[in-house]
Coordinates of C-alpha atoms in Angstrom, one line a residue:
M1 CA 122.9 -62.9 -110.0
P2 CA 124.8 -62.4 -113.4
A3 CA 122.4 -64.9 -114.9
P4 CA 119.3 -62.7 -114.5
K5 CA 121.3 -59.8 -115.9
K6 CA 121.8 -61.7 -119.1
T7 CA 118.1 -62.4 -119.3
V8 CA 117.4 -58.7 -118.9
A9 CA 119.9 -58.0 -121.7
S10 CA 118.2 -60.5 -123.9
K11 CA 114.9 -58.9 -123.2
K12 CA 116.3 -55.5 -124.3
K13 CA 117.5 -57.0 -127.5
A14 CA 114.1 -58.6 -128.1
P15 CA 112.1 -55.3 -128.4
S16 CA 114.7 -54.0 -130.8
K17 CA 113.4 -56.3 -133.5
P18 CA 109.8 -55.3 -133.1
A19 CA 111.0 -51.7 -133.0
K20 CA 112.2 -52.2 -136.6
K21 CA 108.8 -53.6 -137.5
A22 CA 107.0 -50.8 -135.8
L23 CA 108.8 -48.1 -137.7
P24 CA 105.7 -47.0 -139.5
Q25 CA 104.4 -45.8 -136.1
K26 CA 106.9 -43.1 -135.6
K27 CA 105.5 -41.7 -132.4
T28 CA 105.6 -44.9 -130.4
V29 CA 109.2 -45.8 -131.5
A30 CA 110.6 -42.3 -131.0
S31 CA 109.0 -41.9 -127.6
K32 CA 110.2 -45.3 -126.2
K33 CA 113.8 -45.5 -127.6
P34 CA 115.6 -42.3 -128.3
A35 CA 119.0 -44.2 -128.7
P36 CA 121.1 -42.3 -131.3
K37 CA 123.1 -45.5 -131.7
K38 CA 120.3 -47.1 -133.6
V39 CA 120.2 -44.3 -136.2
A40 CA 122.6 -46.2 -138.4
P41 CA 120.3 -49.2 -138.7
K42 CA 117.4 -46.8 -139.5
K43 CA 119.0 -45.9 -142.8
P44 CA 118.9 -49.4 -144.2
A45 CA 115.5 -49.7 -142.5
A46 CA 114.3 -46.6 -144.4
K47 CA 114.4 -48.7 -147.6
K48 CA 112.4 -51.4 -145.9
P49 CA 109.6 -49.0 -144.7
A50 CA 109.4 -47.7 -148.2
I51 CA 108.7 -51.3 -149.2
K52 CA 106.3 -51.6 -146.3
K53 CA 104.6 -48.4 -147.4
A54 CA 104.2 -49.9 -150.9
S55 CA 103.0 -53.2 -149.4
P56 CA 100.0 -51.8 -147.5
P57 CA 98.4 -50.5 -150.6
K58 CA 98.8 -53.9 -152.1
P59 CA 96.7 -55.6 -149.4
A60 CA 94.4 -52.7 -149.7
N61 CA 94.0 -53.4 -153.4
K62 CA 93.5 -57.0 -152.5
K63 CA 90.8 -56.1 -150.1
K64 CA 89.1 -54.0 -152.7
V65 CA 89.3 -56.9 -155.1
V66 CA 88.1 -59.2 -152.4
A67 CA 85.3 -56.7 -151.7
K68 CA 84.3 -56.9 -155.3
A69 CA 84.5 -60.6 -155.3
P70 CA 82.1 -61.2 -152.4
A71 CA 79.7 -58.6 -153.8
P72 CA 78.6 -60.8 -156.6
K73 CA 78.7 -63.8 -154.2
A74 CA 76.4 -61.7 -151.8
K75 CA 74.1 -61.1 -154.7
V76 CA 73.9 -64.7 -155.6
P77 CA 72.7 -65.8 -152.2
A78 CA 70.4 -62.8 -152.0
A79 CA 68.8 -63.8 -155.2
K80 CA 68.3 -67.4 -153.9
P81 CA 66.3 -66.4 -150.8
A82 CA 64.4 -63.8 -152.7
P83 CA 62.3 -66.3 -154.8
A84 CA 61.9 -68.4 -151.7
P85 CA 59.5 -66.0 -150.0
V86 CA 57.9 -65.2 -153.3
K87 CA 56.7 -68.8 -153.7
P88 CA 54.7 -69.1 -150.4
S89 CA 53.8 -65.4 -150.6
P90 CA 50.3 -64.3 -151.7
A91 CA 51.1 -65.0 -155.4
K92 CA 49.1 -68.2 -155.3
P93 CA 46.1 -66.7 -153.5
A94 CA 46.3 -63.8 -155.9
A95 CA 45.9 -66.3 -158.8
K96 CA 43.0 -67.8 -156.9
A97 CA 41.4 -64.5 -156.0
P98 CA 39.5 -64.2 -159.4
P99 CA 37.1 -67.0 -158.5
P100 CA 35.5 -65.0 -155.7
A101 CA 35.5 -62.0 -158.1
K102 CA 33.1 -63.9 -160.4
P103 CA 30.1 -63.8 -158.0
V104 CA 30.8 -60.1 -157.4
A105 CA 30.6 -59.4 -161.1
A106 CA 27.4 -61.4 -161.3
A107 CA 25.8 -59.5 -158.5
P108 CA 24.2 -56.1 -159.0
A109 CA 27.1 -53.7 -158.6
K110 CA 24.9 -50.6 -158.1
S111 CA 23.1 -51.8 -155.0
V112 CA 26.4 -53.1 -153.4
A113 CA 28.6 -50.1 -154.2
A114 CA 27.3 -47.4 -151.9
P115 CA 26.5 -49.3 -148.8
A116 CA 29.2 -51.9 -148.8
K117 CA 31.3 -50.7 -145.8
P118 CA 29.3 -49.6 -142.9
S119 CA 26.0 -51.4 -143.1
V120 CA 26.4 -54.6 -145.2
A121 CA 29.3 -55.6 -143.0
K122 CA 26.8 -55.9 -140.1
V123 CA 24.1 -57.7 -142.0
A124 CA 26.5 -60.0 -143.9
A125 CA 28.7 -60.8 -140.9
P126 CA 27.0 -64.2 -140.2
D127 CA 27.1 -65.0 -143.9
E128 CA 30.9 -64.4 -144.2
K129 CA 31.7 -67.7 -142.5
P130 CA 30.3 -70.0 -145.2
V131 CA 32.1 -67.8 -147.8
A132 CA 35.4 -68.3 -145.9
K133 CA 34.8 -72.1 -146.0
T134 CA 34.2 -72.2 -149.7
A135 CA 37.2 -70.0 -150.4
P136 CA 40.0 -72.2 -149.0
S137 CA 38.6 -75.4 -150.5
P138 CA 40.0 -74.6 -154.0
A139 CA 43.1 -73.2 -152.3
A140 CA 43.6 -76.4 -150.4
A141 CA 47.3 -76.5 -149.5
P142 CA 48.5 -73.0 -148.8
K143 CA 47.6 -71.6 -145.4
P144 CA 48.0 -67.9 -146.5
A145 CA 44.8 -68.5 -148.6
A146 CA 42.8 -67.9 -145.5
P147 CA 43.8 -64.2 -145.1
A148 CA 43.4 -63.8 -148.8
A149 CA 39.9 -65.1 -148.7
S150 CA 38.8 -62.6 -146.0
P151 CA 38.9 -59.5 -148.2
S152 CA 37.3 -61.4 -151.0
A153 CA 34.6 -62.6 -148.7
K154 CA 33.8 -59.0 -147.8
K155 CA 33.4 -58.2 -151.4
A156 CA 31.2 -61.1 -152.2
A157 CA 29.2 -61.0 -148.9
P158 CA 26.9 -58.2 -150.0
T159 CA 25.4 -60.4 -152.7
L160 CA 24.1 -62.9 -150.1
P161 CA 21.8 -60.7 -147.9
V162 CA 20.4 -59.1 -151.0
E163 CA 19.3 -62.5 -152.4
V164 CA 18.0 -63.7 -149.0
V165 CA 16.0 -60.6 -148.4
A166 CA 14.5 -60.6 -151.9
E167 CA 13.4 -64.2 -151.8
P168 CA 12.0 -64.6 -148.3
P169 CA 11.1 -61.2 -146.7
P170 CA 10.6 -61.4 -143.0
P171 CA 6.9 -62.1 -142.2
P172 CA 5.4 -59.3 -140.0
A173 CA 2.7 -60.3 -137.6
K174 CA 0.3 -57.6 -138.7
R175 CA 0.8 -57.1 -142.4
I176 CA -1.7 -55.0 -144.3
P177 CA -2.8 -57.1 -147.3
S178 CA -3.1 -55.6 -150.7
Q179 CA -6.3 -53.5 -151.0
P180 CA -8.1 -52.7 -154.1
L181 CA -7.6 -49.2 -155.4
P182 CA -10.5 -46.8 -155.1
P183 CA -12.3 -45.6 -158.3
P184 CA -10.1 -43.0 -160.1
G185 CA -12.7 -40.3 -160.0
P186 CA -14.0 -38.2 -157.1
T187 CA -16.2 -39.5 -154.4
K188 CA -19.8 -38.5 -153.9
S189 CA -18.7 -35.5 -151.9
G190 CA -16.4 -34.5 -154.8
A191 CA -13.1 -35.4 -153.0
L192 CA -10.3 -36.2 -155.3
F193 CA -6.9 -35.7 -153.6
Y194 CA -4.7 -37.2 -150.9
D195 CA -2.6 -35.8 -148.1
S196 CA 0.6 -37.9 -148.4
H197 CA 2.5 -37.0 -145.3
M198 CA 1.5 -37.4 -141.6
H199 CA 2.6 -39.1 -138.4
T200 CA 1.4 -41.2 -135.4
P201 CA 2.3 -40.9 -131.7
L202 CA 4.9 -43.7 -132.2
C203 CA 7.3 -41.2 -133.5
K204 CA 7.4 -39.6 -130.0
H205 CA 6.8 -36.1 -131.3
A206 CA 3.3 -36.3 -132.7
W207 CA -0.1 -36.1 -130.9
G208 CA -3.4 -37.7 -131.7
E209 CA -4.6 -41.1 -132.8
P210 CA -4.8 -42.0 -136.5
E211 CA -8.7 -41.7 -136.4
E212 CA -8.4 -38.1 -135.3
Y213 CA -6.2 -37.4 -138.4
A214 CA -8.8 -39.2 -140.5
E215 CA -11.6 -37.0 -139.2
Q216 CA -9.7 -33.8 -140.0
A217 CA -9.0 -35.1 -143.5
V218 CA -12.8 -35.6 -144.2
K219 CA -13.4 -32.0 -143.1
A220 CA -10.6 -30.7 -145.4
G221 CA -12.3 -32.3 -148.4
L222 CA -9.7 -35.0 -149.0
K223 CA -10.4 -38.4 -150.6
G224 CA -7.6 -40.1 -148.7
I225 CA -4.6 -39.9 -146.5
I226 CA -1.3 -41.8 -146.3
F227 CA 0.4 -42.2 -142.9
T228 CA 4.2 -41.9 -143.2
C229 CA 5.6 -42.2 -139.7
H230 CA 9.4 -42.1 -139.1
C231 CA 10.8 -45.5 -139.8
P232 CA 12.9 -47.5 -137.3
M233 CA 16.7 -47.3 -137.8
P234 CA 19.6 -49.5 -136.8
N235 CA 22.2 -48.9 -134.1
G236 CA 20.1 -46.5 -132.1
F237 CA 20.1 -43.8 -134.9
W238 CA 18.3 -40.7 -133.5
P239 CA 15.8 -42.8 -131.4
S240 CA 13.9 -39.9 -129.9
V241 CA 12.0 -39.1 -133.1
R242 CA 11.0 -42.5 -134.4
M243 CA 9.3 -45.8 -133.7
A244 CA 11.4 -48.5 -132.2
E245 CA 12.1 -51.6 -134.2
S246 CA 9.8 -53.6 -131.9
E247 CA 6.9 -51.1 -132.6
F248 CA 6.9 -51.6 -136.4
D249 CA 4.0 -54.1 -136.3
T250 CA 2.2 -51.8 -133.9
Y251 CA 2.4 -49.0 -136.4
V252 CA 1.0 -51.3 -139.2
G253 CA -1.8 -52.3 -136.9
L254 CA -2.7 -48.6 -136.0
V255 CA -3.0 -47.7 -139.7
Q256 CA -5.2 -50.8 -140.4
R257 CA -7.4 -50.0 -137.5
A258 CA -8.1 -46.5 -138.8
A259 CA -8.6 -47.8 -142.3
D260 CA -11.3 -50.2 -141.0
A261 CA -13.0 -47.5 -139.0
F262 CA -13.3 -45.1 -142.0
K263 CA -14.0 -47.6 -144.7
G264 CA -16.4 -46.0 -147.2
K265 CA -15.7 -42.5 -145.8
L266 CA -12.0 -42.0 -146.3
D267 CA -9.3 -44.1 -148.0
I268 CA -6.4 -44.6 -145.5
R269 CA -3.2 -46.1 -146.7
L270 CA 0.1 -47.3 -145.2
G271 CA 3.3 -45.4 -146.0
I272 CA 6.6 -44.7 -144.4
E273 CA 9.0 -41.8 -144.0
S274 CA 12.2 -43.6 -144.7
E275 CA 15.5 -42.1 -143.6
F276 CA 18.4 -41.7 -145.9
F277 CA 21.7 -41.9 -144.2
P278 CA 24.8 -43.1 -146.1
G279 CA 25.6 -46.6 -145.0
C280 CA 22.0 -47.6 -144.0
E281 CA 20.8 -48.5 -147.5
E282 CA 20.8 -52.2 -146.9
Y283 CA 18.7 -51.9 -143.7
I284 CA 16.2 -49.6 -145.5
T285 CA 16.0 -52.1 -148.4
Q286 CA 15.0 -54.9 -146.1
L287 CA 12.6 -52.6 -144.1
H288 CA 10.6 -51.8 -147.3
Q289 CA 9.9 -55.5 -147.7
R290 CA 8.2 -55.9 -144.3
A291 CA 4.8 -54.5 -145.3
D292 CA 2.7 -53.6 -148.3
F293 CA 3.6 -49.9 -148.4
H294 CA 1.6 -47.7 -150.8
Y295 CA 4.1 -44.9 -150.6
V296 CA 7.7 -44.6 -149.5
L297 CA 8.9 -41.1 -148.7
G298 CA 12.6 -40.5 -148.5
A299 CA 14.0 -37.9 -146.1
V300 CA 17.4 -36.4 -145.3
H301 CA 17.3 -35.0 -141.8
W302 CA 20.2 -32.7 -141.1
Q303 CA 19.0 -32.3 -137.5
A304 CA 20.1 -35.8 -136.5
K305 CA 23.1 -35.8 -134.1
E306 CA 24.6 -38.6 -136.2
Y307 CA 24.3 -36.5 -139.3
L308 CA 25.8 -33.4 -137.7
N309 CA 28.7 -35.3 -136.1
K310 CA 29.7 -36.8 -139.4
F311 CA 29.0 -34.0 -141.9
E312 CA 29.0 -30.7 -140.0
T313 CA 32.5 -29.7 -141.1
G314 CA 33.7 -26.5 -142.7
T315 CA 31.4 -23.6 -143.4
I316 CA 27.6 -23.4 -143.2
E317 CA 27.4 -23.2 -147.0
N318 CA 29.5 -26.4 -147.4
F319 CA 27.2 -28.2 -144.9
R320 CA 24.2 -27.2 -147.0
R321 CA 25.9 -28.3 -150.2
T322 CA 26.5 -31.7 -148.5
Y323 CA 22.8 -31.9 -147.7
F324 CA 21.8 -31.4 -151.4
E325 CA 24.4 -33.9 -152.5
H326 CA 22.7 -36.5 -150.2
L327 CA 19.3 -35.5 -151.5
A328 CA 20.4 -36.4 -155.0
K329 CA 22.0 -39.6 -153.8
S330 CA 18.8 -40.6 -152.1
A331 CA 16.9 -40.3 -155.4
E332 CA 19.7 -42.3 -157.2
S333 CA 19.4 -45.1 -154.6
G334 CA 16.1 -46.2 -156.1
L335 CA 14.6 -46.7 -152.6
Y336 CA 12.0 -44.0 -152.6
D337 CA 9.0 -42.8 -154.5
A338 CA 9.4 -39.1 -153.5
L339 CA 11.7 -36.9 -151.5
A340 CA 10.4 -35.1 -148.5
H341 CA 10.8 -31.3 -147.7
P342 CA 13.7 -31.0 -150.2
D343 CA 15.2 -27.7 -148.9
L344 CA 14.8 -28.5 -145.2
V345 CA 18.4 -27.5 -144.6
K346 CA 17.4 -23.8 -144.9
N347 CA 16.4 -24.2 -141.2
Y348 CA 20.0 -24.8 -140.4
H349 CA 21.1 -21.3 -139.3
P350 CA 18.0 -19.8 -140.9
D351 CA 19.1 -16.2 -140.4
S352 CA 22.0 -16.8 -142.9
W353 CA 19.9 -18.7 -145.5
C354 CA 20.5 -17.3 -149.0
F355 CA 19.3 -19.4 -151.9
A356 CA 21.6 -17.6 -154.4
I357 CA 24.7 -19.0 -152.7
V358 CA 23.7 -22.6 -153.1
K359 CA 21.7 -22.2 -156.3
N360 CA 24.3 -23.9 -158.6
T361 CA 24.6 -26.8 -156.1
V362 CA 20.8 -27.1 -156.1
A363 CA 20.6 -27.0 -159.9
G364 CA 23.1 -29.9 -160.2
A365 CA 21.2 -31.9 -157.6
L366 CA 17.9 -31.4 -159.4
D367 CA 19.4 -32.5 -162.7
R368 CA 20.4 -35.8 -161.1
I369 CA 17.0 -36.2 -159.4
A370 CA 15.1 -35.5 -162.7
A371 CA 17.1 -38.2 -164.4
T372 CA 15.8 -40.8 -161.9
G373 CA 12.1 -40.0 -162.3
V374 CA 11.7 -39.8 -158.5
A375 CA 9.0 -37.2 -157.4
M376 CA 9.6 -34.4 -154.9
E377 CA 7.4 -33.1 -152.2
L378 CA 5.9 -29.6 -151.5
N379 CA 5.7 -29.7 -147.7
T380 CA 3.3 -27.2 -146.3
S381 CA 4.6 -27.5 -142.7
G382 CA 7.5 -25.3 -143.7
L383 CA 5.3 -22.3 -142.8
N384 CA 5.4 -23.5 -139.2
K385 CA 9.2 -23.8 -139.0
S386 CA 12.0 -21.4 -138.0
Y387 CA 12.4 -20.3 -141.7
S388 CA 8.7 -19.7 -142.4
E389 CA 8.4 -20.8 -146.0
M390 CA 7.1 -24.0 -147.6
N391 CA 9.7 -26.6 -148.5
P392 CA 10.8 -25.9 -151.1
G393 CA 10.5 -22.2 -151.7
L394 CA 9.1 -20.7 -154.9
E395 CA 12.5 -20.3 -156.6
M396 CA 13.5 -23.9 -156.2
L397 CA 10.0 -24.9 -157.1
R398 CA 10.4 -23.2 -160.4
M399 CA 13.6 -25.0 -161.1
M400 CA 11.8 -28.3 -160.3
A401 CA 9.0 -27.4 -162.7
E402 CA 11.5 -26.6 -165.5
R403 CA 13.0 -30.1 -165.1
K404 CA 9.5 -31.6 -165.1
I405 CA 10.1 -33.3 -161.7
P406 CA 6.7 -34.8 -160.5
I407 CA 5.4 -33.1 -157.4
V408 CA 3.4 -34.4 -154.3
V409 CA 1.8 -32.3 -151.6
G410 CA 2.0 -33.3 -147.9
S411 CA 1.1 -31.5 -144.7
D412 CA 3.7 -33.4 -142.6
S413 CA 1.1 -33.3 -139.8
H414 CA 2.2 -34.1 -136.3
R415 CA -1.2 -32.9 -135.0
S416 CA -4.5 -33.8 -136.4
V417 CA -5.6 -30.2 -137.0
R418 CA -2.8 -29.8 -139.6
V419 CA -4.1 -32.4 -142.0
G420 CA -4.7 -30.7 -145.4
E421 CA -3.5 -27.4 -144.0
H422 CA -2.5 -24.7 -146.6
F423 CA -3.2 -27.1 -149.5
V424 CA -5.0 -24.4 -151.5
T425 CA -2.0 -22.1 -151.1
A426 CA 0.4 -24.9 -152.0
L427 CA -1.6 -25.7 -155.2
N428 CA -1.5 -22.0 -156.2
N429 CA 2.2 -21.9 -155.6
L430 CA 2.6 -24.9 -157.9
T431 CA 0.6 -23.1 -160.7
E432 CA 2.8 -20.0 -160.2
A433 CA 6.0 -22.1 -160.5
G434 CA 4.8 -23.6 -163.8
Y435 CA 3.2 -26.9 -162.8
E436 CA 0.0 -28.1 -164.4
N437 CA -0.3 -31.5 -162.6
V438 CA 0.0 -32.7 -159.0
S439 CA 0.5 -36.3 -157.9
Y440 CA 0.0 -38.9 -155.1
F441 CA 1.0 -42.6 -154.9
L442 CA -1.0 -45.8 -154.4
N443 CA 0.6 -49.2 -154.5
R444 CA 3.9 -47.4 -155.2
H445 CA 2.5 -46.1 -158.5
R446 CA 2.2 -42.4 -159.2
I447 CA -1.2 -40.9 -160.1
D448 CA -1.3 -37.5 -161.7
L449 CA -4.2 -35.0 -161.5
P450 CA -4.7 -31.6 -163.0
I451 CA -4.2 -28.9 -160.4
S452 CA -7.3 -27.1 -161.4
D453 CA -9.4 -30.2 -160.8
V454 CA -7.9 -30.7 -157.4
L455 CA -8.5 -27.1 -156.3
A456 CA -12.2 -27.4 -157.3
S457 CA -12.5 -30.8 -155.5
L458 CA -11.2 -29.4 -152.2
K459 CA -13.7 -26.6 -152.1
K460 CA -16.6 -28.8 -153.2
A461 CA -15.9 -31.6 -150.7
A462 CA -15.2 -29.3 -147.8
D463 CA -18.5 -27.5 -148.4
H464 CA -20.3 -30.8 -148.7
N465 CA -18.8 -32.2 -145.4
A466 CA -19.2 -29.0 -143.4

């Protein structure tokens, strides 16, 4: 039994030593051992903790020094892995990106710029695969060259469909061959002028066969008519007001049938009312190659659901300004001979139409159109619309005359009885606005006539055919 007591005593002496070491923690030492007997050893120990207090800052300084030392070491290894990812990174494909840029520079930038994103991607999708194959061949080793080639292929792709379409246009089954132009002067009846805008039942909102339109044209004292039915469009764009893609050849055949039936009585030509919608320029370019059109009439239709969904934002005035911006862009696209019903947007909330509000916008658009040389249309059917006025109105017509923009007259007939309707009024409006000549198109070339001669011919031919 005394033996274990000794061990207990030894254990009591053992914590005394760590107690001296644990002096910096005053709370723990004071709480555990209050022994006043050990106050005496604390005095010599007070010198030691002073040394111990000085000692912790030394390791702290050493730690600071050590912290500084590994900092440059950390920088050195950081610098080594940094160049490692740079070497396999797209630096190499970036250097090899200029080769695809060369065909882009060689291609016509104007035709590719506007329509590149929405429409060309669909047409060029099958052609992007060979482009992707040619791109990695110079890159050879690095695999990241494949993703680098994909954006370059998108840039270079538009050049391919343009070349393919230009060289072998798709062969339509019923293509109207080039026909000789009629003599430049009036016919025996005195007829001299053409109605350059009318439709067929294929547009789903017109009535009467082409032959019925031709009969009315003879009565109106016209020398000829040009059918301009609404063109097909891709992706189901506003399908309720236009021929389907599969009906294009049918349309060409209808016009040819009427031309054969009225040969020697009336000159009937094939035209098209060709939609302008940003992103569809490539499709329209290819469409114009599918037949021998004598006249291509560009049109911006704000009524389309697709157009309203995309551009009907903000105020009514801003929407109208957007319309005139697109009218100018359609002329600058180079796709059209003339622009149809150029202020059609006044039928958008017609009760609030005020030309003075958008006059500056219209002036800027007309300046751009005049620079292209594209003609514009005086559309007589505006008298039958919600805002009862020809398109354009007299004030805008004066601005067009000041800029010497060529003018074409069209009835926009969706019924045969409207062929040549209000033409005398339209020609008088042109004279009042400052025009001296009026035009029509054959074989995509503009023919100008004095307004006074056209007025006289209409009256003479109508009397002769009555």
